[in-house]
Coordinates of C-alpha atoms in Angstrom, one line a residue:
Chain A
X23 CA 70.8 98.9 99.9
X24 CA 73.3 98.8 102.7
X25 CA 75.5 101.5 103.9
X26 CA 79.1 100.1 103.9
X27 CA 82.4 101.8 103.2
X28 CA 84.2 101.0 100.0
X29 CA 87.3 100.0 101.8
X30 CA 85.5 97.3 103.7
X31 CA 83.8 96.0 100.6
X32 CA 87.2 95.9 98.9
X33 CA 88.9 94.0 101.7
X34 CA 86.0 91.5 102.1
X35 CA 86.0 90.7 98.4
X36 CA 89.7 90.5 98.1
X37 CA 89.9 88.1 101.1
X38 CA 87.3 86.0 99.5
X39 CA 89.0 85.9 96.1
X40 CA 92.3 85.0 97.7
X41 CA 90.8 81.7 98.8
X42 CA 90.8 80.6 95.2
X43 CA 93.5 82.7 93.7
X44 CA 96.8 81.8 95.4
X45 CA 98.7 84.5 93.4
X46 CA 97.1 87.3 95.4
X47 CA 99.4 89.1 97.8
X48 CA 98.7 92.1 100.0
X49 CA 101.2 94.6 101.2
X50 CA 100.5 96.9 104.1
X51 CA 102.2 100.0 105.3
X52 CA 101.3 99.8 109.0
X53 CA 97.8 100.3 107.6
X54 CA 95.9 97.1 108.2
X55 CA 93.5 98.9 110.4
X56 CA 92.9 101.9 108.1
X57 CA 92.6 99.6 105.1
X58 CA 90.5 97.1 107.1
X59 CA 92.6 94.3 105.7
X60 CA 93.2 92.5 109.0
X61 CA 90.9 89.7 107.9
X62 CA 93.1 89.0 104.9
X63 CA 96.2 89.0 107.1
X64 CA 94.6 86.5 109.5
X65 CA 93.3 84.2 106.8
X66 CA 96.3 84.4 104.4
X67 CA 99.3 85.2 106.6
X68 CA 101.7 83.8 104.0
X69 CA 100.5 86.3 101.5
X70 CA 100.2 89.3 103.7
X71 CA 103.4 91.4 103.9
X72 CA 103.7 94.1 106.5
X73 CA 106.2 96.7 105.2
X74 CA 105.9 99.2 108.0
X75 CA 105.7 102.9 107.6
X76 CA 107.7 102.9 104.4
X77 CA 105.4 103.5 101.4
X78 CA 108.2 103.8 98.8
X79 CA 109.7 100.5 99.8
X80 CA 106.3 98.8 99.8
X81 CA 105.4 99.9 96.3
X82 CA 108.7 98.8 94.9
X83 CA 108.5 95.5 96.7
X84 CA 105.1 95.0 95.2
X85 CA 106.6 95.5 91.7
X86 CA 109.3 92.9 92.4
X87 CA 106.7 90.4 93.5
X88 CA 104.5 91.1 90.6
X89 CA 107.4 90.7 88.1
X90 CA 107.4 87.1 89.0
X91 CA 103.7 86.5 88.4
X92 CA 102.0 87.5 91.6
X93 CA 98.9 89.8 91.7
X94 CA 99.9 92.3 94.3
X95 CA 97.8 94.8 96.1
X96 CA 99.8 97.4 97.9
X97 CA 97.6 99.2 100.4
X98 CA 97.6 102.3 102.6
X99 CA 96.2 105.8 103.0
X100 CA 96.0 107.5 99.6
X101 CA 97.7 110.6 100.9
X102 CA 100.9 108.6 101.3
X103 CA 100.8 106.2 98.5
X104 CA 99.9 108.8 95.9
X105 CA 102.5 111.3 97.1
X106 CA 105.4 109.9 99.0
X107 CA 105.5 106.8 96.8
X108 CA 104.6 108.5 93.6
X109 CA 108.0 107.9 92.0
X110 CA 107.7 104.2 92.7
X111 CA 104.2 104.2 91.2
X112 CA 105.5 106.0 88.2
X113 CA 108.5 103.8 87.6
X114 CA 108.2 100.5 89.3
X115 CA 104.5 100.1 88.6
X116 CA 103.4 102.1 85.6
X117 CA 106.6 102.4 83.5
X118 CA 107.4 98.7 84.2
X119 CA 103.8 97.7 83.6
X120 CA 103.8 95.5 86.6
X121 CA 100.7 93.8 87.9
X122 CA 100.5 96.0 90.9
X123 CA 97.3 97.4 92.3
X124 CA 97.9 100.5 94.3
X125 CA 95.0 100.9 96.7
X126 CA 94.7 104.3 98.4
X127 CA 92.1 104.4 101.2
X128 CA 90.7 107.3 103.2
X129 CA 91.3 109.4 100.1
X130 CA 90.2 112.9 99.2
X131 CA 89.2 114.7 102.4
X132 CA 88.3 111.5 104.4
X133 CA 91.0 112.6 106.9
X134 CA 89.8 116.2 106.9
X135 CA 90.0 116.5 110.7
X136 CA 93.7 115.5 110.5
X137 CA 94.6 118.5 108.4
X138 CA 96.3 119.2 105.1
X139 CA 99.0 116.6 105.6
X140 CA 96.5 113.9 105.2
X141 CA 94.4 115.0 102.3
X142 CA 94.8 113.5 98.9
X143 CA 93.1 115.9 96.5
X144 CA 95.9 115.7 94.0
X145 CA 95.9 112.0 93.2
X146 CA 93.7 111.9 90.1
X147 CA 96.0 114.6 88.6
X148 CA 99.2 112.7 89.3
X149 CA 98.0 109.3 88.5
X150 CA 96.2 110.3 85.3
X151 CA 99.5 111.6 83.9
X152 CA 101.2 108.2 84.2
X153 CA 101.0 106.1 81.0
X154 CA 99.8 102.5 81.4
X155 CA 98.0 103.2 84.7
X156 CA 94.2 102.5 85.1
X157 CA 92.7 104.9 87.6
X158 CA 89.5 103.9 89.5
X159 CA 87.3 105.6 92.1
X160 CA 84.3 103.5 93.2
X161 CA 81.2 105.2 94.4
X162 CA 79.7 102.6 96.7
X163 CA 80.4 99.2 98.2
X164 CA 78.9 97.2 95.4
X165 CA 81.1 98.9 92.9
X166 CA 84.1 98.7 95.1
X167 CA 83.7 94.9 95.4
X168 CA 83.2 94.6 91.7
X169 CA 86.2 96.6 90.8
X170 CA 88.3 94.6 93.2
X171 CA 87.3 91.5 91.3
X172 CA 88.2 93.3 88.0
X173 CA 91.6 94.2 89.4
X174 CA 92.2 90.5 90.4
X175 CA 91.1 89.2 87.0
X176 CA 93.1 91.7 84.8
X177 CA 96.9 92.0 84.5
X178 CA 98.4 95.4 84.6
X179 CA 99.0 98.4 86.8
X180 CA 96.2 100.3 88.5
X181 CA 95.4 102.8 91.2
X182 CA 92.1 102.7 93.0
X183 CA 91.1 105.2 95.6
X184 CA 88.4 104.9 98.2
X185 CA 87.1 107.0 101.0
X186 CA 87.0 106.1 104.7
X187 CA 83.4 106.4 105.7
X188 CA 80.3 104.4 105.1
X189 CA 78.7 105.6 102.0
X190 CA 75.1 105.5 100.7
X191 CA 74.4 102.6 98.4
X192 CA 74.1 103.5 94.7
X193 CA 73.8 100.0 93.2
X194 CA 72.0 96.7 93.9
X195 CA 74.0 93.6 94.5
X196 CA 75.1 92.0 91.3
X197 CA 75.3 95.1 89.3
X198 CA 77.8 94.8 86.5
X199 CA 80.4 97.4 85.6
X200 CA 82.7 97.7 82.6
X201 CA 85.9 99.5 83.3
X202 CA 86.3 102.4 80.9
X203 CA 82.6 102.7 80.4
X204 CA 80.7 105.3 82.5
X205 CA 77.6 104.0 84.4
X206 CA 74.5 106.0 83.7
X207 CA 72.8 106.2 87.1
X208 CA 70.0 108.6 86.1
X209 CA 68.6 109.3 82.6
X210 CA 68.3 112.9 81.6
X211 CA 68.2 115.1 78.5
X212 CA 68.7 118.8 79.7
X213 CA 72.0 118.6 81.5
X214 CA 74.6 116.0 82.4
X215 CA 76.2 115.7 85.8
X216 CA 79.4 113.6 85.8
X217 CA 80.7 112.5 89.2
X218 CA 82.9 109.8 90.6
X219 CA 83.6 108.2 94.0
X220 CA 81.6 109.6 96.9
X221 CA 80.2 112.5 94.9
X222 CA 78.0 110.3 92.8
X223 CA 75.5 110.1 95.6
X224 CA 75.4 113.9 95.8
X225 CA 74.9 114.1 92.0
X226 CA 72.0 111.8 92.3
X227 CA 70.4 114.0 95.0
X228 CA 70.9 117.0 92.8
X229 CA 69.2 115.2 89.9
X230 CA 66.2 114.5 92.1
X231 CA 65.9 118.1 93.1
X232 CA 66.2 119.3 89.5
X233 CA 63.5 116.9 88.5
X234 CA 61.1 118.7 90.8
X235 CA 61.9 121.9 88.8
X236 CA 61.3 120.0 85.6
X237 CA 64.9 119.8 84.7
X238 CA 66.0 116.5 83.4
X239 CA 69.5 115.7 84.6
X240 CA 71.6 112.8 83.3
X241 CA 74.0 111.4 85.9
X242 CA 77.1 109.5 84.9
X243 CA 79.2 107.6 87.4
X244 CA 82.6 108.1 85.9
X245 CA 84.3 105.5 88.2
X246 CA 87.1 105.0 85.6
X247 CA 89.0 108.2 85.7
X248 CA 91.4 106.7 83.2
X249 CA 90.9 105.5 80.6
X250 CA 88.0 108.0 80.5
X251 CA 84.8 107.1 78.7
X252 CA 85.2 109.7 76.0
X253 CA 82.2 108.4 74.1
X254 CA 79.9 109.0 77.0
X255 CA 81.2 112.6 77.4
X256 CA 80.8 113.3 73.7
X257 CA 77.3 111.9 73.8
X258 CA 76.5 114.1 76.8
X259 CA 77.8 117.1 74.9
X260 CA 75.6 116.2 71.9
X261 CA 72.5 115.3 73.7
X262 CA 72.3 117.7 76.7
X263 CA 72.8 121.4 76.9
X264 CA 75.5 121.6 79.6
X265 CA 77.8 119.5 81.7
X266 CA 78.7 119.7 85.4
X267 CA 81.5 117.7 87.0
X268 CA 81.7 116.9 90.6
X269 CA 84.7 115.4 92.3
X270 CA 86.4 115.1 95.7
X271 CA 89.7 116.5 94.2
X272 CA 91.4 119.7 93.4
X273 CA 90.0 121.6 90.5
X274 CA 93.3 121.1 88.9
X275 CA 94.0 118.0 86.9
X276 CA 91.1 115.9 88.0
X277 CA 87.9 114.6 86.6
X278 CA 86.6 118.0 85.6
X279 CA 89.7 118.8 83.5
X280 CA 89.6 115.4 82.0
X281 CA 86.0 115.8 80.9
X282 CA 86.7 119.4 79.7
X283 CA 89.5 118.1 77.5
X284 CA 87.0 116.0 75.7
X285 CA 84.2 118.6 75.6
X286 CA 86.3 121.3 74.1
X287 CA 87.4 119.0 71.3
X288 CA 83.9 117.6 70.6
X289 CA 81.9 118.6 67.6
X290 CA 79.3 120.1 69.9
X291 CA 81.0 121.8 72.9
X292 CA 78.7 122.8 75.7
X293 CA 79.1 125.1 78.7
X294 CA 80.6 123.4 81.7
X295 CA 81.0 123.9 85.4
X296 CA 83.7 122.1 87.3
X297 CA 83.0 121.6 91.0
X298 CA 85.8 120.4 93.3
X299 CA 88.2 121.8 95.9
X300 CA 89.7 125.2 95.1
X301 CA 93.5 125.7 94.8
X302 CA 93.9 126.6 98.4
X303 CA 94.6 125.0 101.8
X304 CA 91.4 123.4 102.9
X305 CA 89.8 124.2 106.2
X306 CA 89.9 121.4 108.9
X307 CA 86.8 119.5 109.2
X308 CA 84.9 116.3 108.7
X309 CA 84.3 115.1 105.2
X310 CA 80.7 116.1 105.2
X311 CA 81.5 119.5 106.5
X312 CA 84.1 120.1 103.9
X313 CA 81.8 118.8 101.1
X314 CA 79.1 121.3 102.2
X315 CA 81.5 124.2 102.7
X316 CA 83.2 123.9 99.3
X317 CA 80.1 123.2 97.4
X318 CA 80.4 119.5 96.7
X319 CA 76.7 119.3 97.4
X320 CA 73.4 118.7 95.7
X321 CA 72.3 122.3 96.3
X322 CA 75.4 123.8 94.7
X323 CA 75.0 121.4 91.7
X324 CA 71.4 122.5 91.4
X325 CA 72.4 126.2 91.4
X326 CA 75.1 125.6 88.9
X327 CA 72.7 123.7 86.6
X328 CA 70.1 126.5 86.7
X329 CA 72.8 129.0 86.0
X330 CA 74.1 127.1 83.1
X331 CA 70.7 126.5 81.7
X332 CA 69.6 130.0 82.4
X333 CA 66.4 129.1 84.2
Chain B
X21 CA 137.4 79.4 88.4
X22 CA 139.6 80.8 85.6
X23 CA 140.3 84.3 86.9
X24 CA 142.5 85.2 84.0
X25 CA 139.6 84.5 81.6
X26 CA 137.3 86.7 83.7
X27 CA 139.8 89.5 83.8
X28 CA 140.2 89.3 80.0
X29 CA 136.5 89.4 79.5
X30 CA 136.1 92.4 81.8
X31 CA 138.7 94.2 79.7
X32 CA 137.0 93.3 76.4
X33 CA 133.6 94.4 77.7
X34 CA 135.1 97.7 78.8
X35 CA 136.2 98.2 75.2
X36 CA 132.6 97.6 74.1
X37 CA 131.4 100.2 76.6
X38 CA 134.1 102.7 75.4
X39 CA 132.9 102.3 71.8
X40 CA 129.2 102.8 72.8
X41 CA 130.0 105.9 74.9
X42 CA 132.3 107.4 72.3
X43 CA 130.1 106.7 69.3
X44 CA 126.8 107.8 71.0
X45 CA 128.4 110.7 73.0
X46 CA 126.3 109.5 75.9
X47 CA 126.5 107.3 79.0
X48 CA 128.2 107.0 82.3
X49 CA 131.6 105.5 81.6
X50 CA 133.2 106.0 85.0
X51 CA 130.7 103.9 87.0
X52 CA 130.4 101.4 84.1
X53 CA 134.1 100.7 84.4
X54 CA 134.1 100.6 88.2
X55 CA 131.2 98.0 88.2
X56 CA 132.3 95.9 85.2
X57 CA 134.2 93.3 87.2
X58 CA 131.1 92.8 89.5
X59 CA 128.9 92.2 86.4
X60 CA 131.5 89.8 84.9
X61 CA 131.7 87.8 88.2
X62 CA 127.9 87.5 88.1
X63 CA 127.2 86.9 84.4
X64 CA 130.3 84.7 83.7
X65 CA 130.7 82.8 86.9
X66 CA 128.0 82.9 89.5
X67 CA 124.7 83.0 87.7
X68 CA 123.4 80.4 85.3
X69 CA 122.9 82.6 82.2
X70 CA 121.3 79.8 80.2
X71 CA 118.3 79.9 82.6
X72 CA 118.1 83.7 82.3
X73 CA 118.2 83.5 78.5
X74 CA 115.3 81.1 78.7
X75 CA 113.5 83.2 81.3
X76 CA 113.2 80.1 83.5
X77 CA 111.2 80.7 86.6
X78 CA 114.1 79.4 88.7
X79 CA 116.6 81.8 87.1
X80 CA 118.7 84.0 89.3
X81 CA 117.6 87.7 89.1
X82 CA 119.9 90.7 88.7
X83 CA 118.7 94.2 89.3
X84 CA 120.9 97.1 88.2
X85 CA 119.7 99.7 90.7
X86 CA 122.5 102.1 89.6
X87 CA 120.7 102.1 86.2
X88 CA 122.8 104.9 84.8
X89 CA 125.5 102.3 84.2
X90 CA 123.2 100.5 81.7
X91 CA 125.9 100.4 79.0
X92 CA 128.0 98.1 81.1
X93 CA 125.1 95.7 81.4
X94 CA 124.1 96.1 77.7
X95 CA 127.7 95.1 76.7
X96 CA 127.4 92.0 79.0
X97 CA 123.9 91.0 77.7
X98 CA 124.9 91.4 74.1
X99 CA 128.1 89.3 74.6
X100 CA 125.9 86.6 76.3
X101 CA 123.6 86.5 73.4
X102 CA 120.5 88.3 74.8
X103 CA 120.6 90.5 71.7
X104 CA 123.0 91.2 68.9
X105 CA 126.2 93.2 69.4
X106 CA 125.1 95.3 66.4
X107 CA 122.3 96.7 68.6
X108 CA 124.9 98.2 70.9
X109 CA 125.5 100.8 68.2
X110 CA 122.0 102.1 68.7
X111 CA 122.8 103.1 72.4
X112 CA 120.7 106.2 73.1
X113 CA 119.8 106.8 69.5
X114 CA 116.3 108.0 68.5
X115 CA 113.7 105.2 69.1
X116 CA 116.2 102.6 70.6
X117 CA 115.3 100.4 73.5
X118 CA 118.9 100.8 74.7
X119 CA 118.3 104.0 76.7
X120 CA 120.9 105.4 79.1
X121 CA 119.0 103.6 81.8
X122 CA 117.7 100.0 81.2
X123 CA 114.2 100.0 79.8
X124 CA 111.5 97.4 80.3
X125 CA 111.5 95.3 77.2
X126 CA 115.2 94.5 76.7
X127 CA 115.9 90.7 76.9
X128 CA 117.7 90.0 80.1
X129 CA 116.5 93.1 81.9
X130 CA 114.3 92.1 84.8
X131 CA 113.0 95.6 85.6
X132 CA 113.6 99.1 84.2
X133 CA 115.6 101.1 86.6
X134 CA 117.2 104.6 86.7
X135 CA 115.8 106.6 89.5
X136 CA 118.1 105.6 92.4
X137 CA 116.9 103.9 95.5
X138 CA 114.4 101.6 93.9
X139 CA 116.4 98.5 93.1
X140 CA 116.9 97.0 96.5
X141 CA 113.2 97.2 97.2
X142 CA 112.3 95.6 93.9
X143 CA 114.9 92.9 94.7
X144 CA 113.2 92.2 98.0
X145 CA 109.9 91.7 96.2
X146 CA 111.6 89.2 93.9
X147 CA 113.3 87.4 96.8
X148 CA 110.0 87.2 98.6
X149 CA 108.4 85.6 95.6
X150 CA 111.3 83.0 95.2
X151 CA 110.9 82.1 98.9
X152 CA 107.1 82.0 98.8
X153 CA 107.2 79.6 95.8
X154 CA 110.2 77.7 97.1
X155 CA 112.3 78.5 94.1
X156 CA 116.0 77.9 94.7
X157 CA 117.3 81.0 93.0
X158 CA 119.1 84.1 94.1
X159 CA 118.6 87.8 93.7
X160 CA 121.5 90.2 93.2
X161 CA 121.1 94.0 93.4
X162 CA 123.9 96.3 92.3
X163 CA 123.7 99.8 93.8
X164 CA 126.0 102.8 93.7
X165 CA 127.6 104.3 96.8
X166 CA 126.2 107.7 96.1
X167 CA 122.8 106.0 95.9
X168 CA 123.1 105.1 99.6
X169 CA 121.9 108.7 100.3
X170 CA 118.4 107.8 99.1
X171 CA 116.2 107.2 102.1
X172 CA 114.4 104.4 100.4
X173 CA 117.6 102.3 100.4
X174 CA 117.4 102.2 104.2
X175 CA 113.7 101.4 104.2
X176 CA 114.7 98.4 102.1
X177 CA 117.7 97.6 104.3
X178 CA 115.3 97.3 107.3
X179 CA 112.8 95.2 105.4
X180 CA 115.2 92.7 103.9
X181 CA 116.6 92.0 107.4
X182 CA 113.1 91.8 108.8
X183 CA 112.1 89.2 106.2
X184 CA 115.3 87.3 106.7
X185 CA 116.0 87.1 103.0
X186 CA 118.9 84.7 102.7
X187 CA 118.3 84.6 98.9
X188 CA 119.2 88.3 98.5
X189 CA 122.6 89.9 97.9
X190 CA 123.1 93.6 97.7
X191 CA 126.3 94.8 96.1
X192 CA 127.6 98.3 96.5
X193 CA 130.0 99.7 93.9
X194 CA 132.0 101.7 96.4
X195 CA 134.0 103.9 94.0
X196 CA 133.7 106.8 96.4
X197 CA 132.8 109.3 93.7
X198 CA 129.5 110.7 92.4
X199 CA 128.5 113.3 89.9
X200 CA 129.4 116.3 92.1
X201 CA 132.5 114.9 93.7
X202 CA 133.5 112.6 96.6
X203 CA 130.7 110.8 98.3
X204 CA 132.0 111.8 101.6
X205 CA 131.8 115.5 100.7
X206 CA 128.4 115.4 98.9
X207 CA 126.7 113.3 101.6
X208 CA 128.9 111.1 103.7
X209 CA 127.7 107.5 103.5
X210 CA 130.3 106.6 106.2
X211 CA 131.0 103.1 107.2
X212 CA 128.6 101.1 105.1
X213 CA 129.8 97.8 106.6
X214 CA 128.8 98.9 110.1
X215 CA 125.6 100.5 108.9
X216 CA 124.3 97.4 107.1
X217 CA 125.5 95.2 110.0
X218 CA 123.5 97.4 112.4
X219 CA 120.5 96.9 110.1
X220 CA 120.8 93.1 110.5
X221 CA 122.7 92.2 107.4
X222 CA 125.8 90.1 106.9
X223 CA 128.2 92.7 105.6
X224 CA 131.4 91.9 103.6
X225 CA 134.0 94.2 102.2
X226 CA 136.2 93.2 99.3
X227 CA 138.3 94.5 96.4
X228 CA 135.8 94.9 93.7
X229 CA 138.4 94.4 91.0
X230 CA 139.9 91.2 92.4
X231 CA 137.9 88.2 91.3
X232 CA 139.5 86.0 93.9
X233 CA 137.9 88.2 96.5
X234 CA 134.8 89.2 94.7
X235 CA 133.5 85.8 93.8
X236 CA 133.6 84.2 97.3
X237 CA 132.0 87.4 98.7
X238 CA 129.2 87.3 96.1
X239 CA 128.8 83.5 96.8
X240 CA 128.4 84.0 100.5
X241 CA 125.1 82.8 101.9
X242 CA 124.0 83.1 105.5
X243 CA 120.8 81.5 106.9
X244 CA 117.9 83.9 107.4
X245 CA 120.0 86.9 106.6
X246 CA 120.7 89.0 103.5
X247 CA 124.2 89.7 102.5
X248 CA 125.7 93.0 101.4
X249 CA 129.0 93.0 99.5
X250 CA 130.8 96.4 99.7
X251 CA 133.0 96.2 96.7
X252 CA 135.8 98.7 96.9
X253 CA 136.3 99.9 93.3
X254 CA 137.9 102.6 91.3
X255 CA 135.8 104.9 89.2
X256 CA 136.9 104.7 85.6
X257 CA 139.0 101.5 86.3
X258 CA 141.0 100.5 83.4
X259 CA 142.6 103.7 82.1
X260 CA 144.7 106.3 83.8
X261 CA 142.8 108.9 81.9
X262 CA 139.8 108.4 84.0
X263 CA 140.6 106.6 87.2
X264 CA 139.4 108.3 90.4
X265 CA 138.3 111.5 88.6
X266 CA 134.7 112.5 89.5
X267 CA 134.1 114.2 86.1
X268 CA 134.3 110.8 84.4
X269 CA 130.9 110.1 86.0
X270 CA 129.5 110.9 82.7
X271 CA 132.2 112.7 80.7
X272 CA 132.6 111.7 77.0
X273 CA 136.2 111.0 75.8
X274 CA 137.6 113.2 73.1
X275 CA 139.1 111.4 70.1
X276 CA 142.6 111.6 71.7
X277 CA 141.3 110.3 75.1
X278 CA 139.4 107.6 73.3
X279 CA 142.7 106.3 71.8
X280 CA 144.5 106.5 75.1
X281 CA 141.8 104.7 77.0
X282 CA 141.6 102.1 74.3
X283 CA 145.3 101.5 74.4
X284 CA 145.2 101.3 78.2
X285 CA 142.5 98.7 78.1
X286 CA 144.2 96.7 75.4
X287 CA 147.4 96.7 77.4
X288 CA 145.4 95.6 80.5
X289 CA 144.0 92.7 78.5
X290 CA 147.4 91.7 77.2
X291 CA 148.9 91.9 80.6
X292 CA 146.5 89.3 81.9
X293 CA 148.9 86.4 82.1
X294 CA 147.9 83.6 79.8

């Protein structure tokens, strides 16, 4: 399995799909480098629209294009699209049910060295609260490419966020995904670890470590943040003794809270631990350093699992 | 062009708006009255409404960026047969689709609007589509003058000029008043003609209540360049009760005021020479 960034997988697949599907348009916000969408721009110049450093305008233009039947991908760093252009996403995309795919790259703490202006650890919270919007976070290049294809094939508003760096492969080529259905990437019966995006790999590492201690950990890749796979969460609450969530997001309003919402209303609630970034300004540092510092790590998940299971 | 017919229509539609606002105790009557002649020029003269009714791909597009004046557009759409006039009575009622800002699923509404500073960008997207697919149709976007304080308007102004959108016309309902007072006190928008010109637009100023000026301005096309029509208007146009008074941005007439405004409008309609 190759080590490729999700954004590159997204761009490559979209460029490929645009050869057949003439309705695909891409809008950039002076971000063709950060999105790695230069290939699309070169190959389909008539369907690549450079909007400059103006995210609000770009998202609303995307809605106008989509209103007339185009499939529009508006791309840029997640920190800007999910914050500065949030009202445009809320109204022009979600409220108007336009066929716009908001693609936020270098999400979470990918831009950690750039400081707090460039983090997007709030986007699940904001986007989850918008009716009509599908929210996706692929965990590796295979999934990113597959979800890109899903976004092209389906009509409706969506937000997909991807990190900047190359990520470890989770899936083999050709793996199939159903949006709204969690992917079980490790079977387990003692505890369930639910992760999404780049944290899935860390959850898998944790499951491997737990196995050595005879703890059987189920790992769910919850790549669809919304609509959340409630059945998989309820099943985890029924079949395993505890649930840990792991996300590259604030503890507020993200995957953990979404899962907890289901768990507390299930017939068999179980203890939970939510791992993410605390409600404070994050230190400056590279993504891996921040993951390690704030406990988005296999070791921290292992410790939490043992604590929850009292072993 | 039968200007008298348009004037009469604009008067009658203002009466419809007055009834909606008075009966529902909601709405933005001042801006609806200032912009009504612009809507009439578009929907009764410049645009092929039959194509819009059929949702033809080559229909002209209208975006009400100043979405708070939805009742003016609803009155026009009902009169043009997009939905029944009876439905106007549901304006802002529980469960209605006729909210105080245009909602998504109303026939004739291209896009739901209401937060200011979105419409021009959306219009650019529509104009880009029409051009990409070589559809010979035009996009009109009606904005408020207070709305010009939204930064996103100027992002769009830059972009429309960059893309050379000859199929896009922005219209500014320049009534010089907004909810808190004069636009020039709240946030001076200054010389809009010069500003848009500096951004690369063809900018025109006209009397927004004179169809003989309004229609040629709205019909102006310039190769590779978007056009902005700054329509000088009067907030509350049609009744001395309301004209040029900022409070009428969204004030609801009392029963007495209702009668006076109604009488003023009826007189205005009668005075249109036959």
